[in-house]
Amino acid sequence: GSPPMNLIDGRLVNGRAVMAPLNFELPFAGGAKASGATEGRPLVFGIRPEDVYLESGAPVEARVHDVENHGVEKILTLRVGDTTLRATVPARTDVAIEQPVRFAWNPHKVVLFDKGSGVSLRHAS
C-alpha cells in the first residue's frame, strides 16, 4: 500500500507495546494468548498510517518531520527520537514542520512480526 505500513522495533511488556530504543509505550489489543507467547521477545510492530491518529491526550509525543498534502488527506511523517512513522490525517488538520503533536494508534489494527524471522505473529497461539 501507499504509504507503506509503519514497522517499529519493540517488545511486549505486560501486554503493552514498548518501542525500542526510546521506550515509548502504546496499548496493544492482541489478547493474553499473543502476549504470553511473545512477552519480552524482540518484535516488530506493524501499523498502517491510517490507523495512527493525532489526539491531544494521546500517550506519545512526536515532532512533525514532513507534511505531504494529498487533497482530501495529509500524510504526516512523525519523529520520535530516531524513529519515524507516518500518519494519515484529514486535510483540514493544521500542522507545521517541527510542531510537537501527540499520537496513538488503533491497538486492534497492530500486526506483530518476529524480529528475527520476519514471520507474522498476527494469529499467535
Coordinates of N, CA and C in Angstrom, one line a residue:
G1 N 0.8 -1.2 0.0 CA 0.0 0.0 0.0 C 0.9 1.2 0.0
S2 N 0.2 2.4 -0.2 CA 0.9 3.6 -0.2 C 0.1 4.6 0.7
P3 N 0.7 5.2 1.7 CA 2.1 5.0 2.1 C 2.2 3.6 2.8
P4 N 3.5 3.0 2.8 CA 3.7 1.7 3.4 C 3.4 1.6 4.9
M5 N 3.2 0.4 5.3 CA 3.0 0.1 6.8 C 4.2 0.6 7.6
N6 N 3.9 1.2 8.7 CA 5.0 1.6 9.7 C 5.5 0.3 10.3
L7 N 6.8 0.1 10.4 CA 7.4 -1.1 11.1 C 8.3 -0.5 12.2
I8 N 8.0 -0.8 13.4 CA 8.7 -0.3 14.6 C 9.2 -1.4 15.5
D9 N 10.5 -1.4 15.8 CA 11.0 -2.4 16.7 C 10.5 -2.2 18.1
G10 N 10.3 -3.3 18.8 CA 9.9 -3.2 20.2 C 9.7 -4.5 20.8
R11 N 9.0 -4.6 22.0 CA 8.6 -5.8 22.6 C 7.4 -5.6 23.4
L12 N 6.7 -6.7 23.7 CA 5.5 -6.6 24.6 C 5.9 -6.8 26.0
V13 N 5.5 -5.8 26.9 CA 5.8 -5.9 28.3 C 4.5 -5.7 29.0
N14 N 4.0 -6.7 29.8 CA 2.8 -6.6 30.5 C 1.6 -6.2 29.6
G15 N 1.6 -6.8 28.3 CA 0.5 -6.5 27.4 C 0.5 -5.2 26.7
R16 N 1.6 -4.4 26.9 CA 1.7 -3.1 26.2 C 2.9 -3.2 25.3
A17 N 2.7 -2.4 24.2 CA 3.8 -2.4 23.2 C 4.8 -1.3 23.6
V18 N 6.1 -1.8 23.9 CA 7.1 -0.8 24.3 C 8.1 -0.8 23.1
M19 N 8.3 0.4 22.6 CA 9.2 0.6 21.4 C 10.6 0.8 21.9
A20 N 11.5 0.2 21.2 CA 13.0 0.4 21.5 C 13.5 1.3 20.4
P21 N 14.5 2.1 20.6 CA 15.2 2.3 21.9 C 14.6 3.3 22.8
L22 N 13.5 4.0 22.4 CA 13.0 5.1 23.2 C 12.2 4.7 24.4
N23 N 11.7 3.5 24.4 CA 10.8 3.0 25.4 C 9.5 3.9 25.5
F24 N 9.0 4.3 24.3 CA 7.6 4.8 24.4 C 6.6 3.7 24.3
E25 N 5.5 3.9 24.9 CA 4.5 2.8 25.1 C 3.2 3.1 24.4
L26 N 2.6 2.1 23.8 CA 1.2 2.2 23.2 C 0.5 1.0 23.6
P27 N -0.9 1.1 23.7 CA -1.7 -0.1 24.0 C -1.6 -1.1 22.9
F28 N -1.8 -2.4 23.3 CA -1.8 -3.5 22.4 C -3.0 -4.3 22.7
A29 N -3.8 -4.7 21.7 CA -5.0 -5.5 21.9 C -4.9 -6.9 21.4
G30 N -3.7 -7.5 21.4 CA -3.5 -8.8 20.9 C -4.1 -9.9 21.8
G31 N -4.5 -9.6 23.0 CA -5.0 -10.6 23.8 C -4.0 -11.3 24.6
A32 N -4.4 -12.1 25.6 CA -3.4 -12.7 26.5 C -2.6 -13.8 25.8
K33 N -3.2 -14.5 24.9 CA -2.5 -15.6 24.2 C -1.3 -15.0 23.5
A34 N -1.5 -14.0 22.7 CA -0.4 -13.3 22.0 C 0.6 -12.8 22.9
S35 N 0.2 -12.2 24.0 CA 1.1 -11.6 25.0 C 2.0 -12.7 25.6
G36 N 1.4 -13.8 26.0 CA 2.1 -14.9 26.7 C 3.2 -15.5 25.8
A37 N 2.8 -15.7 24.5 CA 3.8 -16.3 23.6 C 4.9 -15.4 23.2
T38 N 4.7 -14.1 23.3 CA 5.7 -13.1 22.8 C 6.2 -12.2 23.9
E39 N 5.8 -12.3 25.1 CA 6.3 -11.4 26.2 C 7.8 -11.3 26.2
G40 N 8.3 -10.1 26.1 CA 9.7 -9.8 26.2 C 10.6 -10.1 25.0
R41 N 10.0 -10.8 24.0 CA 10.9 -11.2 22.9 C 11.0 -10.1 21.9
P42 N 12.1 -9.9 21.1 CA 12.2 -8.8 20.1 C 11.1 -9.0 19.0
L43 N 10.4 -7.9 18.8 CA 9.3 -7.9 17.8 C 9.4 -6.7 16.9
V44 N 8.6 -6.8 15.9 CA 8.4 -5.6 15.0 C 6.9 -5.4 15.0
F45 N 6.5 -4.2 15.3 CA 5.0 -3.8 15.3 C 4.7 -3.1 14.0
G46 N 3.7 -3.7 13.3 CA 3.3 -3.1 12.0 C 2.0 -2.4 12.2
I47 N 1.9 -1.1 11.8 CA 0.7 -0.4 11.8 C 0.5 0.5 10.6
R48 N -0.6 0.5 10.0 CA -0.8 1.3 8.8 C -1.0 2.8 9.2
P49 N -0.5 3.7 8.3 CA -0.6 5.1 8.6 C -2.1 5.6 8.9
E50 N -3.1 4.9 8.3 CA -4.5 5.3 8.6 C -4.9 4.9 10.0
D51 N -4.2 4.1 10.6 CA -4.5 3.6 12.0 C -3.7 4.3 13.1
V52 N -2.9 5.3 12.6 CA -2.2 6.2 13.6 C -2.9 7.5 13.6
Y53 N -3.2 8.0 14.8 CA -4.0 9.3 14.8 C -3.5 10.3 15.8
L54 N -3.7 11.5 15.5 CA -3.3 12.6 16.4 C -4.4 12.9 17.4
E55 N -4.0 13.1 18.6 CA -5.0 13.4 19.7 C -4.3 14.1 20.8
S56 N -5.0 15.2 21.4 CA -4.3 16.0 22.4 C -3.9 15.2 23.6
G57 N -4.6 14.2 24.0 CA -4.3 13.4 25.2 C -3.6 12.1 24.9
A58 N -3.1 11.9 23.7 CA -2.5 10.6 23.3 C -1.2 10.4 24.0
P59 N -0.8 9.1 24.2 CA 0.3 8.7 25.0 C 1.7 9.1 24.6
V60 N 1.9 9.4 23.3 CA 3.3 9.6 22.8 C 3.4 11.0 22.1
E61 N 4.5 11.7 22.5 CA 4.7 13.0 21.8 C 5.7 12.8 20.7
A62 N 5.5 13.4 19.6 CA 6.4 13.3 18.4 C 6.5 14.7 17.8
R63 N 7.4 14.9 16.9 CA 7.5 16.1 16.1 C 7.1 15.9 14.7
V64 N 6.5 16.8 14.1 CA 6.1 16.7 12.7 C 7.4 16.9 11.9
H65 N 7.8 15.9 11.1 CA 9.0 15.9 10.3 C 8.8 16.3 8.9
D66 N 7.6 15.9 8.4 CA 7.2 16.2 7.0 C 5.7 16.2 6.9
V67 N 5.2 17.0 5.9 CA 3.8 17.1 5.6 C 3.6 16.9 4.1
E68 N 2.9 15.9 3.7 CA 2.6 15.7 2.3 C 1.1 16.0 2.1
N69 N 0.7 17.0 1.3 CA -0.7 17.3 1.1 C -1.2 16.5 -0.1
H70 N -2.2 15.7 0.1 CA -2.8 14.8 -0.9 C -4.3 15.2 -1.2
G71 N -4.6 16.5 -1.1 CA -6.0 16.9 -1.3 C -6.9 16.6 -0.1
V72 N -7.6 15.5 -0.1 CA -8.5 15.2 1.0 C -7.8 14.7 2.3
E73 N -6.5 14.4 2.2 CA -5.8 14.0 3.3 C -4.4 14.5 3.3
K74 N -3.7 14.4 4.4 CA -2.3 14.7 4.5 C -1.6 13.5 5.1
I75 N -0.4 13.2 4.6 CA 0.4 12.2 5.2 C 1.5 12.9 5.9
L76 N 1.5 12.6 7.2 CA 2.5 13.3 8.1 C 3.6 12.2 8.4
T77 N 4.8 12.7 8.4 CA 5.9 11.9 8.9 C 6.2 12.4 10.3
L78 N 6.1 11.6 11.3 CA 6.3 11.9 12.7 C 7.6 11.4 13.2
R79 N 8.3 12.1 14.0 CA 9.6 11.7 14.5 C 9.6 11.6 16.1
V80 N 9.9 10.4 16.6 CA 10.1 10.2 18.0 C 11.5 9.8 18.2
G81 N 12.4 10.7 18.6 CA 13.8 10.3 18.7 C 14.3 10.0 17.3
D82 N 14.9 8.8 17.1 CA 15.4 8.3 15.8 C 14.4 7.5 15.0
T83 N 13.2 7.4 15.6 CA 12.1 6.6 14.9 C 11.2 7.5 14.2
T84 N 10.9 7.2 12.9 CA 9.9 7.9 12.2 C 8.8 7.0 11.8
L85 N 7.6 7.6 11.8 CA 6.4 6.8 11.3 C 5.5 7.8 10.6
R86 N 4.6 7.2 9.8 CA 3.7 8.0 9.0 C 2.3 7.9 9.6
A87 N 1.5 9.0 9.5 CA 0.1 9.0 9.9 C -0.7 9.7 8.8
T88 N -1.8 9.2 8.5 CA -2.7 9.8 7.5 C -3.8 10.5 8.3
V89 N -3.9 11.8 8.0 CA -4.8 12.7 8.7 C -5.7 13.5 7.8
P90 N -6.9 13.9 8.2 CA -7.7 14.7 7.3 C -7.0 16.0 6.8
A91 N -7.3 16.5 5.6 CA -6.6 17.6 5.0 C -6.8 18.9 5.9
R92 N -7.9 19.0 6.6 CA -8.1 20.2 7.5 C -7.2 20.2 8.7
T93 N -6.5 19.1 9.0 CA -5.6 19.1 10.2 C -4.5 20.1 10.0
D94 N -4.4 21.0 11.0 CA -3.5 22.1 10.9 C -2.2 21.8 11.6
V95 N -1.1 21.5 10.9 CA 0.2 21.1 11.5 C 1.3 21.8 10.7
A96 N 2.4 22.0 11.4 CA 3.6 22.6 10.8 C 4.8 21.7 11.1
I97 N 5.8 21.9 10.2 CA 7.1 21.1 10.4 C 7.7 21.5 11.8
E98 N 8.2 20.5 12.5 CA 8.8 20.6 13.9 C 7.7 20.9 15.0
Q99 N 6.5 21.0 14.6 CA 5.4 21.2 15.7 C 5.3 19.9 16.5
P100 N 5.3 20.0 17.8 CA 5.0 18.8 18.7 C 3.6 18.4 18.6
V101 N 3.3 17.1 18.4 CA 2.0 16.6 18.4 C 2.0 15.3 19.3
R102 N 0.8 14.9 19.6 CA 0.6 13.7 20.4 C -0.1 12.7 19.5
F103 N 0.3 11.4 19.6 CA -0.3 10.4 18.7 C -0.6 9.1 19.5
A104 N -1.5 8.3 18.9 CA -1.7 7.0 19.4 C -2.0 6.1 18.1
W105 N -2.3 4.9 18.3 CA -2.7 4.0 17.2 C -3.9 3.2 17.6
N106 N -4.5 2.6 16.6 CA -5.6 1.7 16.9 C -5.0 0.4 17.3
P107 N -5.2 0.0 18.7 CA -4.5 -1.2 19.2 C -5.0 -2.5 18.5
H108 N -6.2 -2.4 17.9 CA -6.8 -3.6 17.3 C -6.2 -3.8 15.9
K109 N -5.5 -2.9 15.3 CA -5.0 -2.9 14.0 C -3.5 -3.2 13.9
V110 N -2.9 -3.5 15.0 CA -1.4 -3.7 15.1 C -1.1 -5.1 14.6
V111 N -0.2 -5.3 13.8 CA 0.3 -6.6 13.4 C 1.7 -6.9 14.0
L112 N 1.9 -8.0 14.6 CA 3.2 -8.4 15.2 C 4.0 -9.2 14.2
F113 N 5.3 -9.0 14.1 CA 6.2 -9.8 13.4 C 7.3 -10.2 14.3
D114 N 7.8 -11.4 14.1 CA 9.0 -11.8 14.9 C 10.2 -11.1 14.3
K115 N 11.0 -10.4 15.2 CA 12.1 -9.6 14.7 C 13.2 -10.4 14.0
G116 N 13.4 -11.6 14.5 CA 14.5 -12.5 13.9 C 14.1 -13.0 12.5
S117 N 12.9 -13.6 12.4 CA 12.5 -14.3 11.2 C 11.6 -13.4 10.2
G118 N 11.0 -12.4 10.8 CA 10.1 -11.6 10.0 C 8.7 -12.2 9.8
V119 N 8.5 -13.4 10.4 CA 7.2 -14.1 10.3 C 6.1 -13.3 11.0
S120 N 4.9 -13.2 10.4 CA 3.8 -12.5 11.1 C 3.3 -13.4 12.2
L121 N 3.1 -12.7 13.3 CA 2.5 -13.4 14.5 C 1.1 -13.0 14.8
R122 N 0.4 -12.5 13.7 CA -0.9 -11.9 13.9 C -1.8 -12.9 14.6
H123 N -1.7 -14.2 14.3 CA -2.6 -15.2 14.9 C -1.8 -16.0 15.9
A124 N -0.9 -15.4 16.7 CA -0.1 -16.2 17.6 C -1.0 -17.0 18.6
S125 N -0.6 -18.2 18.8 CA -1.4 -19.0 19.7 C -0.5 -19.6 20.8

